[in-house]
CSV table of C-alpha atoms in Angstrom, one decimal:
chain,number,residue,atom,x,y,z
T,1,MET,CA,-48.0,2.7,50.6
T,2,VAL,CA,-50.0,1.0,53.4
T,3,LYS,CA,-53.4,2.1,53.5
T,4,ASP,CA,-53.8,2.2,57.3
T,5,ASN,CA,-50.3,2.9,58.7
T,6,SER,CA,-51.5,3.0,62.3
T,7,SER,CA,-53.3,-0.3,62.0
T,8,TYR,CA,-50.4,-2.1,60.3
T,9,TRP,CA,-48.1,-0.7,63.1
T,10,GLN,CA,-50.4,-2.0,65.8
T,11,ASP,CA,-50.5,-5.4,64.3
T,12,ASN,CA,-46.8,-5.3,63.8
T,13,LEU,CA,-46.3,-4.4,67.5
T,14,ARG,CA,-48.5,-7.1,68.6
T,15,ILE,CA,-46.4,-9.8,66.8
T,16,ILE,CA,-43.1,-8.2,68.3
T,17,MET,CA,-44.6,-8.3,71.6
T,18,THR,CA,-45.7,-11.9,71.3
T,19,CYS,CA,-42.2,-12.8,70.1
T,20,LEU,CA,-40.6,-10.9,73.1
T,21,ILE,CA,-43.1,-12.6,75.7
T,22,ILE,CA,-42.3,-16.0,74.2
T,23,TRP,CA,-38.5,-15.1,74.4
T,24,PHE,CA,-38.8,-14.0,77.9
T,25,VAL,CA,-40.7,-16.9,79.2
T,26,VAL,CA,-38.4,-19.5,77.5
T,27,SER,CA,-35.1,-18.0,78.4
T,28,TYR,CA,-35.7,-16.4,81.9
T,29,GLY,CA,-38.9,-18.5,82.9
T,30,PHE,CA,-38.2,-21.9,81.7
T,31,GLY,CA,-34.4,-21.7,81.9
T,32,LEU,CA,-34.2,-20.1,85.3
T,33,VAL,CA,-37.2,-19.3,87.5
T,34,LEU,CA,-39.1,-22.5,86.7
T,35,VAL,CA,-36.0,-24.8,86.2
T,36,GLU,CA,-36.6,-26.9,89.4
T,37,PRO,CA,-40.4,-27.7,88.7
T,38,LEU,CA,-39.5,-28.4,85.0
T,39,ASN,CA,-36.6,-30.7,85.9
T,40,ALA,CA,-39.2,-33.1,87.4
T,41,ILE,CA,-40.2,-33.7,83.9
T,42,LYS,CA,-37.8,-35.8,81.7
T,43,LEU,CA,-37.4,-35.2,77.9
T,44,GLY,CA,-35.4,-37.9,76.0
T,45,GLY,CA,-33.6,-38.7,79.3
T,46,TYR,CA,-32.9,-35.0,80.0
T,47,LYS,CA,-34.4,-33.0,82.7
T,48,LEU,CA,-36.7,-30.4,81.0
T,49,GLY,CA,-35.5,-27.4,82.9
T,50,PHE,CA,-31.9,-28.3,82.0
T,51,TRP,CA,-32.8,-28.9,78.4
T,52,PHE,CA,-34.6,-25.4,78.1
T,53,ALA,CA,-31.5,-23.7,79.6
T,54,GLN,CA,-29.0,-25.5,77.4
T,55,GLN,CA,-30.8,-26.1,74.1
T,56,GLY,CA,-34.5,-25.5,74.2
T,57,SER,CA,-34.3,-21.8,74.4
T,58,ILE,CA,-32.1,-21.5,71.3
T,59,VAL,CA,-34.3,-23.9,69.5
T,60,THR,CA,-37.4,-21.6,70.4
T,61,PHE,CA,-35.4,-18.5,69.3
T,62,VAL,CA,-34.8,-20.1,65.9
T,63,ALA,CA,-38.4,-21.1,65.6
T,64,LEU,CA,-39.4,-17.6,66.6
T,65,VAL,CA,-37.4,-16.1,63.7
T,66,PHE,CA,-39.5,-18.2,61.2
T,67,TRP,CA,-42.8,-17.5,62.9
T,68,TYR,CA,-42.3,-13.8,62.9
T,69,SER,CA,-41.3,-13.9,59.3
T,70,TYR,CA,-44.5,-15.9,58.5
T,71,LYS,CA,-46.7,-13.6,60.5
T,72,MET,CA,-45.3,-10.5,59.0
T,73,ASN,CA,-45.6,-11.9,55.4
T,74,GLN,CA,-49.3,-12.6,56.3
T,75,LEU,CA,-49.6,-9.0,57.7
T,76,ASP,CA,-48.0,-7.6,54.4
T,77,LYS,CA,-50.5,-9.5,52.3
T,78,LYS,CA,-53.3,-8.3,54.4
T,79,TYR,CA,-52.4,-4.7,53.9
T,80,GLY,CA,-51.4,-5.2,50.3
T,81,VAL,CA,-47.7,-4.4,50.9
T,82,GLU,CA,-46.0,-7.7,50.1
T,83,GLU,CA,-42.7,-7.9,48.2
I,1,MET,CA,-35.2,-14.3,51.9
I,2,ASN,CA,-37.5,-11.4,52.4
I,3,LYS,CA,-36.9,-8.3,54.5
I,4,HIS,CA,-38.8,-9.7,57.6
I,5,THR,CA,-36.6,-13.0,57.8
I,6,LYS,CA,-33.6,-10.8,57.4
I,7,ILE,CA,-34.6,-8.5,60.2
I,8,ALA,CA,-35.5,-11.4,62.5
I,9,ILE,CA,-32.2,-13.2,61.8
I,10,PHE,CA,-30.3,-10.0,62.5
I,11,ILE,CA,-32.3,-9.2,65.8
I,12,ALA,CA,-32.3,-12.9,67.1
I,13,PRO,CA,-28.6,-13.1,68.2
I,14,PHE,CA,-29.1,-9.8,70.2
I,15,LEU,CA,-32.0,-11.1,72.0
I,16,ALA,CA,-30.1,-14.3,72.8
I,17,ILE,CA,-27.2,-12.3,74.1
I,18,ILE,CA,-29.4,-10.2,76.2
I,19,GLY,CA,-31.1,-13.5,77.5
I,20,PHE,CA,-27.7,-14.8,78.6
I,21,ALA,CA,-26.8,-11.5,80.1
I,22,ILE,CA,-29.9,-11.5,82.3
I,23,THR,CA,-29.4,-15.1,83.3
I,24,ASP,CA,-25.8,-14.3,84.3
I,25,MET,CA,-27.0,-11.4,86.4
I,26,TYR,CA,-29.7,-13.6,88.1
I,27,GLU,CA,-27.2,-16.4,88.8
I,28,GLU,CA,-24.6,-14.0,90.2
I,29,GLN,CA,-27.3,-12.5,92.5
I,30,GLN,CA,-28.4,-16.0,93.7
I,31,ALA,CA,-24.8,-16.9,94.3
I,32,ALA,CA,-24.1,-13.8,96.3
I,33,GLU,CA,-27.1,-14.6,98.8
I,34,LYS,CA,-25.9,-16.4,101.9
I,35,ARG,CA,-27.4,-19.8,102.1
I,36,ILE,CA,-27.0,-22.6,104.7
I,37,PHE,CA,-27.0,-26.1,104.0
I,38,THR,CA,-27.2,-29.0,106.5
I,39,MET,CA,-24.9,-31.9,106.1
I,40,SER,CA,-25.7,-35.3,107.4
I,41,VAL,CA,-23.6,-38.3,108.2
I,42,GLN,CA,-23.2,-41.1,105.6
I,43,ASN,CA,-23.8,-44.3,107.5
I,44,GLN,CA,-22.0,-43.9,110.8
I,45,CYS,CA,-19.1,-41.6,111.8
I,46,ASP,CA,-16.0,-43.2,113.2
I,47,ILE,CA,-13.2,-40.6,112.9
I,48,LYS,CA,-10.6,-42.9,114.3
I,49,ALA,CA,-11.4,-45.6,111.8
I,50,LYS,CA,-11.2,-42.8,109.0
I,51,ASN,CA,-14.8,-43.5,108.3
I,52,CYS,CA,-16.6,-40.3,108.8
I,53,ILE,CA,-18.2,-38.7,105.8
I,54,LEU,CA,-20.7,-35.8,105.8
I,55,GLU,CA,-22.9,-35.1,102.8
I,56,SER,CA,-25.2,-32.5,101.4
I,57,ASP,CA,-26.3,-33.4,97.9
I,58,GLU,CA,-23.2,-33.6,95.8
I,59,PHE,CA,-20.9,-31.9,98.5
I,60,LEU,CA,-19.1,-34.5,100.6
I,61,LEU,CA,-16.8,-33.8,103.5
I,62,SER,CA,-14.5,-36.4,105.1
I,63,ILE,CA,-13.1,-36.0,108.5
I,64,SER,CA,-10.1,-37.8,110.0
I,65,HIS,CA,-7.6,-37.5,112.8
I,66,GLN,CA,-3.9,-38.5,112.6
I,67,ARG,CA,-0.8,-37.4,114.6
I,68,GLY,CA,-2.6,-34.9,116.6
I,69,GLU,CA,-4.1,-33.1,113.7
I,70,THR,CA,-7.8,-33.2,112.5
I,71,LEU,CA,-8.1,-33.2,108.7
I,72,ILE,CA,-10.9,-32.5,106.5
I,73,ASN,CA,-11.2,-33.1,102.8
I,74,SER,CA,-14.1,-31.8,100.7
I,75,THR,CA,-15.3,-32.3,97.2
I,76,TYR,CA,-15.7,-28.5,96.6
I,77,PRO,CA,-12.8,-25.9,97.4
I,78,LEU,CA,-13.6,-24.3,100.8
I,79,ASP,CA,-13.0,-20.6,101.9
I,80,THR,CA,-12.9,-21.3,105.5
I,81,ALA,CA,-13.5,-24.3,107.8
I,82,THR,CA,-14.2,-24.3,111.6
I,83,LEU,CA,-14.4,-27.4,113.8
I,84,PHE,CA,-16.0,-27.4,117.2
I,85,LEU,CA,-15.5,-30.1,119.9
I,86,VAL,CA,-18.5,-30.2,122.1
I,87,ASP,CA,-18.2,-31.6,125.6
I,88,GLN,CA,-20.9,-33.2,127.7
I,89,ASP,CA,-22.0,-29.9,129.1
I,90,ASN,CA,-22.6,-28.8,125.5
I,91,ASN,CA,-19.7,-26.3,125.7
I,92,ALA,CA,-17.9,-26.1,122.4
I,93,THR,CA,-14.3,-25.4,121.9
I,94,SER,CA,-13.6,-24.0,118.3
I,95,PHE,CA,-10.6,-24.7,116.1
I,96,SER,CA,-10.1,-22.7,113.0
I,97,LEU,CA,-8.7,-25.1,110.2
I,98,GLY,CA,-5.9,-24.0,108.1
I,99,MET,CA,-5.6,-24.8,104.3
I,100,THR,CA,-3.2,-27.5,103.4
I,101,ASP,CA,-1.7,-27.2,99.9
I,102,ASN,CA,-5.1,-26.4,98.2
I,103,PRO,CA,-8.6,-25.4,99.3
I,104,TYR,CA,-9.8,-29.1,99.4
I,105,TYR,CA,-7.7,-30.0,102.3
I,106,TRP,CA,-7.9,-28.3,105.8
I,107,ARG,CA,-6.2,-29.2,109.1
I,108,ALA,CA,-5.6,-28.2,112.6
I,109,LYS,CA,-4.1,-29.4,115.8
I,110,THR,CA,-6.8,-30.6,118.2
I,111,ASN,CA,-7.2,-32.8,121.1
I,112,LEU,CA,-9.7,-34.9,119.3
I,113,GLY,CA,-7.5,-37.9,119.4
I,114,ALA,CA,-7.6,-38.4,123.0
I,115,LEU,CA,-11.3,-38.0,123.1
I,116,ILE,CA,-12.0,-40.7,120.5
I,117,GLU,CA,-9.2,-43.1,121.6
I,118,LYS,CA,-11.2,-45.6,123.6
I,119,PRO,CA,-13.5,-48.1,121.9
I,120,GLY,CA,-17.2,-47.1,122.4
I,121,SER,CA,-16.4,-43.4,123.1
I,122,ASP,CA,-18.7,-40.9,121.8
I,123,GLN,CA,-17.7,-37.4,120.8
I,124,LYS,CA,-20.1,-34.7,119.6
I,125,LEU,CA,-18.6,-32.3,117.0
I,126,ARG,CA,-19.8,-29.4,114.9
I,127,ILE,CA,-18.4,-28.1,111.7
I,128,ILE,CA,-18.9,-25.0,109.5
I,129,ALA,CA,-17.5,-25.0,106.1
I,130,ASN,CA,-17.8,-21.9,104.1
I,131,ILE,CA,-18.0,-21.7,100.4
I,132,LYS,CA,-18.7,-18.6,98.4
I,133,GLY,CA,-22.5,-18.0,98.8
I,134,GLY,CA,-23.0,-20.7,101.3
I,135,SER,CA,-22.3,-22.3,104.6
I,136,TYR,CA,-22.3,-26.0,105.1
I,137,ILE,CA,-22.9,-27.0,108.7
I,138,SER,CA,-23.4,-30.1,110.6
I,139,GLU,CA,-23.6,-31.4,114.2
I,140,PHE,CA,-22.8,-35.0,114.6
I,141,THR,CA,-21.2,-37.7,116.8
I,142,SER,CA,-18.2,-39.8,116.2
I,143,THR,CA,-18.5,-43.2,117.8
I,144,THR,CA,-15.3,-45.2,118.0
I,145,GLN,CA,-15.9,-49.0,117.2
């Protein structure tokens, strides 16, 4: 059992919220709202806004999967509930 | 693979789908908004010489006149197209163009031929081409060489 359920849950929520904010910023912000200013920047010959809409957001989602897993494992260790 | 990785891999596709759904809604809303784009003449316009192209970014519209009919050809399919012949007193006569075979080609019988017949003659025209979500407009002059 986790010693401090409330604290564990708060830390968990913080990680989830961070993930959701990054998810929203990358998919809606970079891929849509800020697409024009980002298109002024080139990344490997592609416009950055276009790249985020087509590929960058997906790459970020995959990175988020592993980042979330890493942070949650750290959290489990901190509260002594690791597998 | 521990439980957190499994949860994250399970949740990620749903978030991606929600992201695409939000994007689609946003794009649809943007497309529904009425927008006006101004077209400008590429080089010089001479309708009689079949050299009159209007442009607005990637949208191109070519205007020509033959056998009593004014024809327009666009790079995007149009919903409607209206041509105005403007006289020296700035009075405009409108001609609703009809679709020919497909929405890239439109035509109407006009008296433009007589107005641009003589070399050196100038004829002011206006055009409104409507595409879903936007109107492409232009006022330009055809000068016969």
